[in-house]
Coordinates of C-alpha atoms in Angstrom, one line a residue:
Chain A
M1 CA 0.0 0.0 0.0
T2 CA 1.4 3.4 -0.8
V3 CA 1.4 6.1 1.8
P4 CA -1.3 8.3 0.3
A5 CA -3.6 5.3 0.1
T6 CA -2.9 4.5 3.8
V7 CA -3.8 8.1 4.7
A8 CA -7.0 8.0 2.7
E9 CA -7.9 4.6 4.3
L10 CA -7.2 6.2 7.8
V11 CA -9.5 9.1 7.1
R12 CA -12.2 6.7 5.7
Q13 CA -12.0 4.5 8.8
F14 CA -12.1 7.4 11.2
R15 CA -15.2 8.9 9.5
A16 CA -16.9 5.5 9.7
N17 CA -16.0 4.4 13.2
G18 CA -14.3 7.2 15.1
R19 CA -15.4 8.6 18.4
I20 CA -15.8 12.3 18.7
V21 CA -16.7 14.1 21.9
I22 CA -17.8 17.8 21.9
V23 CA -17.6 19.6 25.3
G24 CA -20.0 22.5 25.2
A25 CA -23.7 22.3 24.1
S26 CA -24.2 25.9 22.8
L27 CA -24.1 27.4 19.4
A28 CA -20.6 26.3 18.5
G29 CA -21.1 22.8 19.8
L30 CA -24.4 22.3 18.0
R31 CA -23.1 23.6 14.6
A32 CA -20.0 21.5 14.9
A33 CA -22.0 18.4 15.5
E34 CA -24.2 19.2 12.5
A35 CA -21.2 20.0 10.3
L36 CA -19.5 16.7 11.3
R37 CA -22.5 14.7 10.1
E38 CA -22.7 16.9 7.0
E39 CA -19.0 15.9 6.3
G40 CA -20.0 12.3 6.4
F41 CA -18.9 11.4 9.9
T42 CA -20.9 8.4 10.9
G43 CA -19.0 7.3 14.0
S44 CA -20.1 8.0 17.6
L45 CA -20.8 11.5 18.7
T46 CA -21.2 12.7 22.3
I47 CA -22.2 16.2 23.3
I48 CA -21.6 17.3 26.9
G49 CA -23.3 20.4 28.3
D50 CA -23.4 21.7 31.8
E51 CA -26.8 23.3 31.5
P52 CA -29.9 21.0 31.4
Y53 CA -31.1 22.7 28.2
E54 CA -30.8 21.9 24.5
P55 CA -28.5 24.5 22.7
Y56 CA -30.2 27.9 22.8
D57 CA -29.6 31.2 21.2
R58 CA -28.2 34.0 23.4
P59 CA -28.7 37.3 21.5
P60 CA -32.5 37.3 22.2
L61 CA -31.9 37.0 25.9
S62 CA -30.7 40.6 26.5
K63 CA -33.4 42.0 24.2
Q64 CA -36.6 40.2 23.3
V65 CA -36.6 38.1 26.5
L66 CA -35.8 40.9 28.9
K67 CA -38.5 43.0 27.4
G68 CA -40.9 40.2 28.1
W69 CA -41.8 39.7 24.5
V70 CA -40.4 36.2 24.3
P71 CA -40.2 33.6 27.1
A72 CA -36.6 32.5 27.9
D73 CA -37.4 28.9 27.0
H74 CA -38.4 29.9 23.5
T75 CA -34.8 30.5 22.5
T76 CA -33.8 26.9 21.6
L77 CA -31.7 27.0 18.5
P78 CA -33.1 25.7 15.2
R79 CA -31.5 22.4 14.0
L80 CA -30.0 22.3 10.5
R81 CA -30.0 18.5 10.4
E82 CA -30.2 15.4 12.6
V83 CA -27.0 15.0 14.6
N84 CA -27.7 11.5 16.0
A85 CA -25.6 12.2 19.1
Q86 CA -25.5 11.0 22.7
W87 CA -26.5 14.2 24.6
R88 CA -25.1 14.5 28.1
L89 CA -26.9 17.6 29.3
G90 CA -26.8 19.0 32.8
V91 CA -23.4 17.5 33.6
T92 CA -20.2 19.4 33.8
A93 CA -16.9 18.3 32.3
T94 CA -14.4 18.5 35.1
G95 CA -11.2 17.2 33.6
L96 CA -9.3 16.0 30.6
D97 CA -6.9 13.1 30.5
R98 CA -5.0 13.4 27.2
A99 CA -2.9 10.3 27.8
A100 CA -6.0 8.1 28.2
K101 CA -8.0 10.2 25.8
Q102 CA -10.9 10.6 28.2
V103 CA -13.1 13.5 29.4
R104 CA -14.0 13.3 33.0
L105 CA -17.5 14.3 34.1
A106 CA -18.7 15.7 37.4
D107 CA -20.7 12.5 38.0
G108 CA -17.5 10.5 37.8
E109 CA -18.0 9.0 34.4
Q110 CA -15.1 9.0 31.9
I111 CA -16.0 9.5 28.2
P112 CA -13.4 8.2 25.8
Y113 CA -12.7 10.0 22.5
D114 CA -10.5 9.8 19.5
R115 CA -11.0 13.4 18.7
L116 CA -12.3 16.1 21.1
L117 CA -13.8 19.5 20.4
I118 CA -13.6 22.1 23.2
A119 CA -16.5 24.5 22.9
T120 CA -17.0 25.4 26.5
G121 CA -17.4 29.2 25.9
T122 CA -17.5 31.8 28.6
R123 CA -19.6 32.6 31.7
A124 CA -20.6 35.9 33.3
R125 CA -18.1 37.4 35.7
Q126 CA -20.0 37.6 39.1
W127 CA -20.0 40.5 41.4
P128 CA -16.7 40.0 43.3
N129 CA -18.0 40.1 46.8
P130 CA -19.8 36.7 47.3
D131 CA -22.0 37.9 50.2
E132 CA -23.2 40.9 48.1
A133 CA -23.6 38.8 45.0
A134 CA -25.9 36.4 46.9
L135 CA -28.4 39.2 47.8
D136 CA -31.8 38.8 46.2
G137 CA -32.1 41.2 43.3
V138 CA -28.5 41.0 42.2
Y139 CA -28.2 39.4 38.7
T140 CA -25.8 38.7 35.9
L141 CA -26.9 38.0 32.3
R142 CA -25.5 35.2 30.3
S143 CA -27.6 32.1 30.5
R144 CA -31.3 31.4 29.8
D145 CA -32.0 31.1 33.5
D146 CA -30.3 34.5 34.1
A147 CA -32.5 36.1 31.5
A148 CA -35.7 34.4 32.9
Q149 CA -35.0 35.6 36.4
L150 CA -34.0 39.1 35.4
Q151 CA -37.0 39.5 33.2
K152 CA -39.3 38.6 36.1
A153 CA -37.5 41.1 38.3
L154 CA -37.9 43.9 35.7
A155 CA -41.6 43.1 35.3
A156 CA -42.2 43.4 39.1
P157 CA -41.4 46.4 38.5
P158 CA -38.4 47.6 40.6
S159 CA -38.2 51.2 41.7
R160 CA -34.7 51.6 40.2
V161 CA -32.3 49.4 38.3
M162 CA -28.5 49.7 38.8
V163 CA -26.3 48.4 36.0
I164 CA -22.7 48.0 36.8
G165 CA -20.5 48.1 33.7
A166 CA -21.5 49.8 30.4
G167 CA -20.2 47.3 27.9
F168 CA -22.6 45.8 25.3
I169 CA -24.6 43.7 27.7
G170 CA -24.9 46.5 30.3
S171 CA -25.9 49.0 27.7
E172 CA -28.5 46.7 26.2
V173 CA -29.9 46.1 29.7
A174 CA -30.1 49.8 30.3
S175 CA -31.8 50.3 26.9
V176 CA -34.5 47.6 27.8
C177 CA -35.0 49.3 31.2
R178 CA -35.8 52.6 29.5
E179 CA -38.1 50.9 27.0
L180 CA -39.9 49.5 30.0
D181 CA -39.9 53.0 31.5
L182 CA -37.8 51.9 34.5
P183 CA -35.4 54.3 36.1
V184 CA -31.9 53.1 35.6
T185 CA -28.5 54.1 36.8
V186 CA -25.4 52.9 34.9
V187 CA -22.0 53.0 36.6
E188 CA -19.0 52.6 34.4
R189 CA -15.4 52.6 35.5
G190 CA -14.1 53.8 32.1
S191 CA -14.7 57.3 30.7
A192 CA -17.8 56.3 28.7
P193 CA -19.9 53.3 27.6
L194 CA -18.4 50.8 25.1
V195 CA -14.9 52.3 25.5
G196 CA -13.1 49.0 25.6
A197 CA -14.7 47.8 22.4
L198 CA -15.0 51.0 20.3
G199 CA -12.8 53.7 22.0
G200 CA -13.5 57.0 23.7
V201 CA -14.7 58.9 20.6
I202 CA -17.5 56.5 19.9
G203 CA -18.0 56.1 23.7
E204 CA -18.9 59.8 24.0
I205 CA -21.5 59.3 21.4
A206 CA -22.9 56.3 23.2
A207 CA -22.9 58.3 26.5
E208 CA -24.9 61.1 24.9
M209 CA -27.3 58.6 23.5
Q210 CA -27.9 56.9 26.9
R211 CA -28.4 60.3 28.6
D212 CA -30.9 61.4 25.9
H213 CA -32.9 58.3 26.7
G214 CA -33.0 59.1 30.4
V215 CA -30.3 56.8 31.7
D216 CA -28.6 58.2 34.8
L217 CA -25.1 57.4 33.5
R218 CA -22.1 57.8 35.8
C219 CA -18.7 57.3 34.3
G220 CA -15.2 57.2 35.8
L221 CA -16.8 55.6 38.9
G222 CA -17.0 52.2 40.5
V223 CA -19.4 50.5 42.9
S224 CA -17.6 49.9 46.1
S225 CA -20.3 47.9 47.8
L226 CA -23.9 46.7 47.7
E227 CA -26.2 46.9 50.7
G228 CA -29.2 44.7 51.4
D229 CA -32.1 44.9 53.8
S230 CA -32.8 42.6 56.7
G231 CA -34.6 40.2 54.3
G232 CA -31.5 39.8 52.2
H233 CA -32.7 41.9 49.3
V234 CA -30.4 44.5 47.7
R235 CA -31.5 48.0 48.4
R236 CA -28.6 50.4 47.6
A237 CA -25.2 50.7 46.1
H238 CA -22.3 52.7 47.4
L239 CA -20.3 54.3 44.7
S240 CA -16.5 55.0 44.8
D241 CA -17.2 58.8 45.1
G242 CA -19.3 58.3 48.3
T243 CA -22.6 58.6 46.5
I244 CA -25.4 56.2 47.5
I245 CA -27.9 55.0 45.0
D246 CA -31.1 53.3 46.0
A247 CA -31.8 50.4 43.7
D248 CA -33.7 47.1 44.1
V249 CA -32.4 45.4 41.0
V250 CA -28.6 45.3 40.3
V251 CA -27.2 43.9 37.1
A252 CA -23.5 43.1 37.2
S253 CA -22.3 43.2 33.6
L254 CA -18.6 42.9 34.2
G255 CA -17.6 40.9 31.2
S256 CA -17.0 37.2 30.8
I257 CA -14.6 34.5 32.1
R258 CA -13.5 31.7 29.8
N259 CA -14.5 28.2 30.9
V260 CA -11.0 26.7 30.9
E261 CA -10.7 25.5 34.6
W262 CA -11.6 22.0 33.7
L263 CA -8.5 21.8 31.4
E264 CA -6.1 22.5 34.3
G265 CA -3.4 19.9 34.3
A266 CA -4.2 18.7 30.8
G267 CA -1.2 20.3 29.3
L268 CA -3.0 22.4 26.8
A269 CA -2.2 26.1 26.0
S270 CA -5.2 27.2 28.0
G271 CA -5.5 30.1 30.4
F272 CA -7.2 33.4 31.1
W273 CA -7.5 34.4 27.5
G274 CA -8.9 31.0 26.3
V275 CA -7.4 27.9 24.6
G276 CA -4.8 28.6 22.1
C277 CA -5.2 27.0 18.7
D278 CA -4.2 27.4 15.1
A279 CA -6.4 29.0 12.5
G280 CA -7.8 25.5 11.8
G281 CA -9.0 25.1 15.3
R282 CA -6.3 22.6 16.4
A283 CA -5.4 23.2 20.0
F284 CA -1.9 24.0 21.0
D285 CA -0.3 22.1 23.9
I286 CA 1.4 23.8 26.7
N287 CA 4.7 24.0 24.7
G288 CA 2.9 25.7 21.8
V289 CA 3.0 22.5 19.7
V290 CA -0.2 21.8 17.7
T291 CA -2.1 18.7 18.8
D292 CA -3.6 16.2 16.4
S293 CA -6.7 15.2 18.3
I294 CA -8.0 18.2 20.2
Y295 CA -9.9 21.1 18.5
V296 CA -11.3 24.4 19.8
A297 CA -14.2 26.6 18.6
G298 CA -16.3 29.5 19.7
D299 CA -15.8 32.0 22.5
V300 CA -13.1 29.9 24.2
A301 CA -10.9 29.6 21.1
R302 CA -8.0 31.9 20.6
S303 CA -6.1 31.7 17.3
P304 CA -3.6 33.9 15.3
H305 CA -5.3 36.1 12.7
V306 CA -3.4 36.9 9.5
L307 CA -5.0 40.4 9.2
Y308 CA -3.9 41.4 12.7
E309 CA -0.2 40.6 12.6
Y310 CA -0.9 37.0 13.7
Q311 CA -2.0 38.2 17.1
F312 CA -4.1 35.6 19.0
L313 CA -7.7 36.7 18.9
A314 CA -10.6 35.4 20.9
M315 CA -13.8 36.5 19.3
E316 CA -17.1 36.3 21.3
H317 CA -19.2 36.8 18.2
W318 CA -22.1 34.8 16.9
D319 CA -20.7 34.1 13.5
N320 CA -17.3 33.2 15.0
A321 CA -19.1 30.4 16.9
V322 CA -20.8 29.2 13.7
L323 CA -17.9 29.5 11.3
G324 CA -15.2 28.4 13.7
A325 CA -17.2 25.3 14.6
E326 CA -17.7 24.4 10.9
A327 CA -14.0 24.8 10.1
A328 CA -13.0 22.8 13.2
A329 CA -15.5 20.1 12.3
H330 CA -14.2 19.9 8.8
N331 CA -10.6 19.6 10.0
M332 CA -11.5 16.9 12.5
V333 CA -12.5 14.5 9.8
N334 CA -9.9 15.5 7.2
L335 CA -6.1 15.5 7.1
E336 CA -3.6 17.7 5.4
P337 CA -3.7 19.1 2.8
H338 CA -7.4 19.3 3.1
Y339 CA -7.5 21.4 6.2
R340 CA -9.5 24.6 6.1
P341 CA -8.7 27.8 8.0
H342 CA -11.1 29.9 10.0
L343 CA -10.2 33.4 8.9
L344 CA -13.2 35.4 9.9
L345 CA -13.3 39.1 9.6
P346 CA -14.7 39.7 13.1
G347 CA -18.0 41.5 13.3
F348 CA -20.7 42.2 15.9
W349 CA -23.9 44.0 16.4
S350 CA -25.8 45.5 19.3
G351 CA -29.3 46.8 19.3
Q352 CA -29.8 49.5 21.9
F353 CA -31.8 52.7 22.3
G354 CA -33.6 52.0 19.1
L355 CA -30.4 52.0 17.2
N356 CA -28.2 49.4 15.5
I357 CA -24.5 49.5 16.3
K358 CA -22.4 47.2 14.1
S359 CA -18.7 46.8 13.5
V360 CA -16.3 44.8 11.4
G361 CA -12.6 44.2 12.0
V362 CA -10.9 44.7 15.4
P363 CA -11.5 48.4 16.5
P364 CA -9.1 48.3 19.5
F365 CA -6.3 47.3 17.0
G366 CA -6.6 50.8 15.6
D367 CA -5.4 54.0 17.2
E368 CA -7.1 56.5 15.0
I369 CA -10.7 57.0 13.9
V370 CA -12.2 59.0 11.0
F371 CA -15.9 59.6 10.4
T372 CA -16.5 58.7 6.8
Q373 CA -20.3 58.9 6.2
G374 CA -23.4 60.3 7.6
S375 CA -24.0 62.5 10.6
V376 CA -22.9 61.9 14.2
K377 CA -25.5 64.4 15.3
E378 CA -28.3 62.3 13.8
R379 CA -26.6 59.1 15.0
H380 CA -26.6 57.7 11.6
F381 CA -23.0 57.3 10.5
A382 CA -20.0 55.2 9.6
A383 CA -16.5 55.6 10.9
A384 CA -13.2 53.8 10.1
Y385 CA -10.4 52.8 12.5
G386 CA -6.8 52.9 11.3
R387 CA -3.4 52.0 12.4
R388 CA -0.2 53.1 10.7
G389 CA -1.9 54.1 7.6
R390 CA -4.0 51.0 7.2
I391 CA -7.8 50.5 7.8
V392 CA -8.3 47.8 10.5
A393 CA -12.0 48.2 11.5
A394 CA -15.1 50.1 11.0
V395 CA -18.2 50.9 13.0
T396 CA -21.7 52.0 12.0
F397 CA -24.6 53.5 13.8
D398 CA -27.8 52.7 11.8
H399 CA -25.6 52.5 8.7
G400 CA -25.0 48.8 8.5
K401 CA -25.5 48.4 4.7
W402 CA -22.1 50.1 4.2
L403 CA -20.2 47.6 6.4
E404 CA -19.4 45.3 3.5
Y405 CA -17.6 48.2 1.8
Y406 CA -15.3 48.7 4.8
G407 CA -15.0 44.9 5.3
K408 CA -13.5 44.5 1.8
L409 CA -11.1 47.3 2.4
I410 CA -10.0 45.8 5.7
E411 CA -9.5 42.4 4.1
Q412 CA -7.3 43.9 1.4
S413 CA -5.3 46.0 3.8
G414 CA -6.7 49.2 2.3
P415 CA -5.3 52.6 3.2
F416 CA -6.4 54.7 6.2
P417 CA -8.1 57.1 5.9
P418 CA -10.1 54.9 3.5
P419 CA -11.0 56.2 0.0
P420 CA -14.3 58.2 0.3
P421 CA -17.2 55.9 -0.4
G422 CA -18.6 58.7 -2.7
W423 CA -21.8 59.3 -0.8
D424 CA -23.0 61.3 2.2
Q425 CA -19.6 62.5 3.4
P426 CA -19.4 64.6 6.6
P427 CA -17.7 67.9 6.2
D428 CA -14.7 67.0 8.4
M429 CA -12.9 63.8 7.4
K430 CA -9.8 64.3 9.5
P431 CA -8.6 61.3 11.5
I432 CA -8.4 61.8 15.2
P433 CA -7.1 59.6 18.1
A434 CA -9.6 56.8 18.7
E435 CA -8.9 57.0 22.5
F436 CA -8.8 53.4 23.5
P437 CA -7.7 52.8 27.1
Q438 CA -4.0 51.9 27.5
P439 CA -3.5 48.1 27.5
G440 CA -3.6 47.1 31.2
V441 CA -0.6 46.4 33.2
P442 CA 0.1 42.7 33.7
T443 CA -2.5 41.6 36.2
A444 CA -1.1 38.2 37.2
I445 CA 2.0 36.2 37.2
P446 CA 2.3 33.7 34.3
D447 CA 0.7 30.3 34.5
V448 CA 3.4 28.7 32.4
V449 CA 7.1 28.6 33.0
L450 CA 10.0 27.0 31.1
T451 CA 11.8 24.0 32.5
G452 CA 15.0 22.2 31.6
H453 CA 18.4 23.5 30.6
D454 CA 19.3 21.2 27.8
P455 CA 17.7 22.1 24.5
S456 CA 16.5 18.5 24.1
E457 CA 14.8 18.7 27.6
R458 CA 13.4 22.2 27.3
A459 CA 9.7 22.3 27.8
A460 CA 6.9 24.3 29.4
E461 CA 5.3 23.5 32.7
F462 CA 1.9 24.7 34.1
R463 CA 2.2 26.4 37.5
P464 CA -1.2 26.6 39.1
R465 CA -2.0 30.2 40.1
R466 CA -2.8 30.8 43.8
R467 CA -6.4 32.0 43.7
Chain B
M1 CA -41.0 26.0 14.8
R2 CA -37.6 27.5 15.7
I3 CA -35.7 30.2 14.0
A4 CA -32.6 32.2 14.6
V5 CA -31.4 35.3 12.7
D6 CA -27.7 35.9 12.0
L7 CA -27.8 39.6 13.0
N8 CA -24.3 40.0 11.7
R9 CA -25.6 39.4 8.3
C10 CA -29.0 41.2 8.8
Q11 CA -28.9 44.7 7.3
G12 CA -32.4 45.8 8.2
Y13 CA -34.0 45.4 4.7
A14 CA -37.2 44.6 6.7
Q15 CA -38.6 42.1 4.1
C16 CA -39.3 39.7 7.0
V17 CA -41.1 42.5 8.8
Y18 CA -43.4 43.0 5.8
L19 CA -44.0 39.3 5.3
A20 CA -44.3 38.1 9.0
H21 CA -44.9 41.1 11.1
K22 CA -46.0 39.0 14.1
D23 CA -42.6 37.4 14.3
F24 CA -40.2 40.1 13.2
R25 CA -40.0 43.7 14.4
L26 CA -37.7 46.6 13.7
T27 CA -36.7 48.8 16.6
G28 CA -35.8 52.0 15.0
Q29 CA -34.4 51.8 11.4
E30 CA -32.1 48.8 11.6
A31 CA -32.3 46.8 14.8
L32 CA -34.3 43.6 14.3
T33 CA -35.9 41.6 17.0
Y34 CA -37.7 38.4 16.3
E35 CA -39.8 35.6 17.9
P36 CA -37.3 32.7 18.0
N37 CA -40.2 30.2 18.4
P38 CA -43.1 31.2 16.1
D39 CA -46.3 29.3 16.1
D40 CA -46.4 26.4 13.6
E41 CA -49.6 28.0 12.2
R42 CA -47.4 30.8 10.9
R43 CA -44.8 28.6 9.4
L44 CA -45.7 29.6 5.8
Q45 CA -45.3 33.3 6.6
V46 CA -42.0 32.7 8.4
E47 CA -40.7 30.6 5.5
R48 CA -41.7 33.3 3.0
A49 CA -39.9 35.8 5.2
A50 CA -36.8 33.7 5.3
A51 CA -36.9 33.2 1.5
A52 CA -37.3 36.9 0.9
C53 CA -34.4 38.0 3.0
P54 CA -31.9 39.6 0.6
V55 CA -28.9 38.4 2.7
Q56 CA -30.4 35.1 3.8
A57 CA -29.9 35.8 7.4
I58 CA -32.8 33.8 8.8
V59 CA -32.0 30.3 9.9
I60 CA -34.9 27.9 10.1
D61 CA -35.3 24.4 11.6
R62 CA -34.7 21.9 8.9
L63 CA -35.8 18.9 10.8
D64 CA -39.3 17.8 9.6
G65 CA -41.9 18.4 12.2
A66 CA -39.0 19.0 14.6
K67 CA -39.6 18.8 18.2
G68 CA -35.8 18.7 18.2
S69 CA -35.7 16.6 21.2
A70 CA -32.4 16.4 23.1
T71 CA -32.0 12.8 22.1
S72 CA -32.1 13.4 18.3

């Protein structure tokens, strides 16, 4: 038998009889399962999810569900095809034994695999003080249960809602509160809402928009503590400037934490920023060497992106989950040279205050911004982000149809400022600083250190962080 | 029936709103919200809405009569 024939036979056998385990039963896990079957994989497929629900869609949770228009349990994702899988729902994966090729579950069971897909996503960062976080009326918003509980609390109705953190989720919650005619205070540590994602120039516009809609927005401030009544229900928040705000619903929207703890000790390149993988979704081990049997997709995946100087990007976007899962699934049942890269131009949207904010590319990669179309005053515009003379991202407020134009320019490394799109140009098209916050100082010691002195022994070792 | 909308792709053409106004709504000019779990009675309207979307952003259950049980 020639070598290529052997390889072809291996692929055929694996597709017929292999065992694939997917950890994570959300959008990425489901679409990966469907794509595997689509690719002709007929072996055994197991999908493990820590929530008791079938895969559901998250974007409606912070909008339709909170408004009370759609019940939280109506968000189950549509199925594109039969996946014929063993579903293990409501059980958490607690460990990975790569030597034995087994996933360990919380109920003690070990699930063997030939190939594994890690799609464990992220979870909401909880309010850091556990006693205060446990008060009735304190919520986060990530899961279906979170949305159902928060919706109920908003419908009560509360006398005032306090939102901590003005990222996308916090801003969307504030927007829903105003639509429900609820008084809402938003406290944001940064200089304006959405600053981390879109910079200070756009942040100022978002701040104005929130205030115009009656949000009591307080920037440059933190919440130092939450105070409950004798019944254990939250009643007020103490801000870092000494102000006290009465509120009986508090939503902590403090960003997300990647679900990587279960991989501790498995020897993969996993940590705070996610699980490192190549552009084909193949996980890196702790030494930075690509694995053959472990793949990553969705929010928890972190891979180098050609357009952004091969920096490792983790993208918490809907289409990243879908397309990353499809690429990983394809690569799981094929071998070189038939691997497919996942080279998405990142993009997200957020509906808030009756307005659609969309973006392509990676705005924080840029340091300058220029308004290219429409009118900021009317909140109907497009703006491009640049870095060293190249366009790297664009954002639109109710101007989404033009995003494709900017997307093409970004993909082709077009110049910054970009060529005028020839329509509806603002009078001033001078680039200005985009005002992203300085990258933070290192917040923790590294998890991984080098061992060995001899080049042949040199390797990396995981050093568990003291929490 | 179950649907999801790829709101990355959605550009607010609003064809779905015209064809199935019970299940698709625009907030403002561009921001679409939708009923992810429309009544089966409205399947025809929803399918028409999905077919009419210029960017094909509406994802519909493709399992026949899908209850989509977790054991499928």
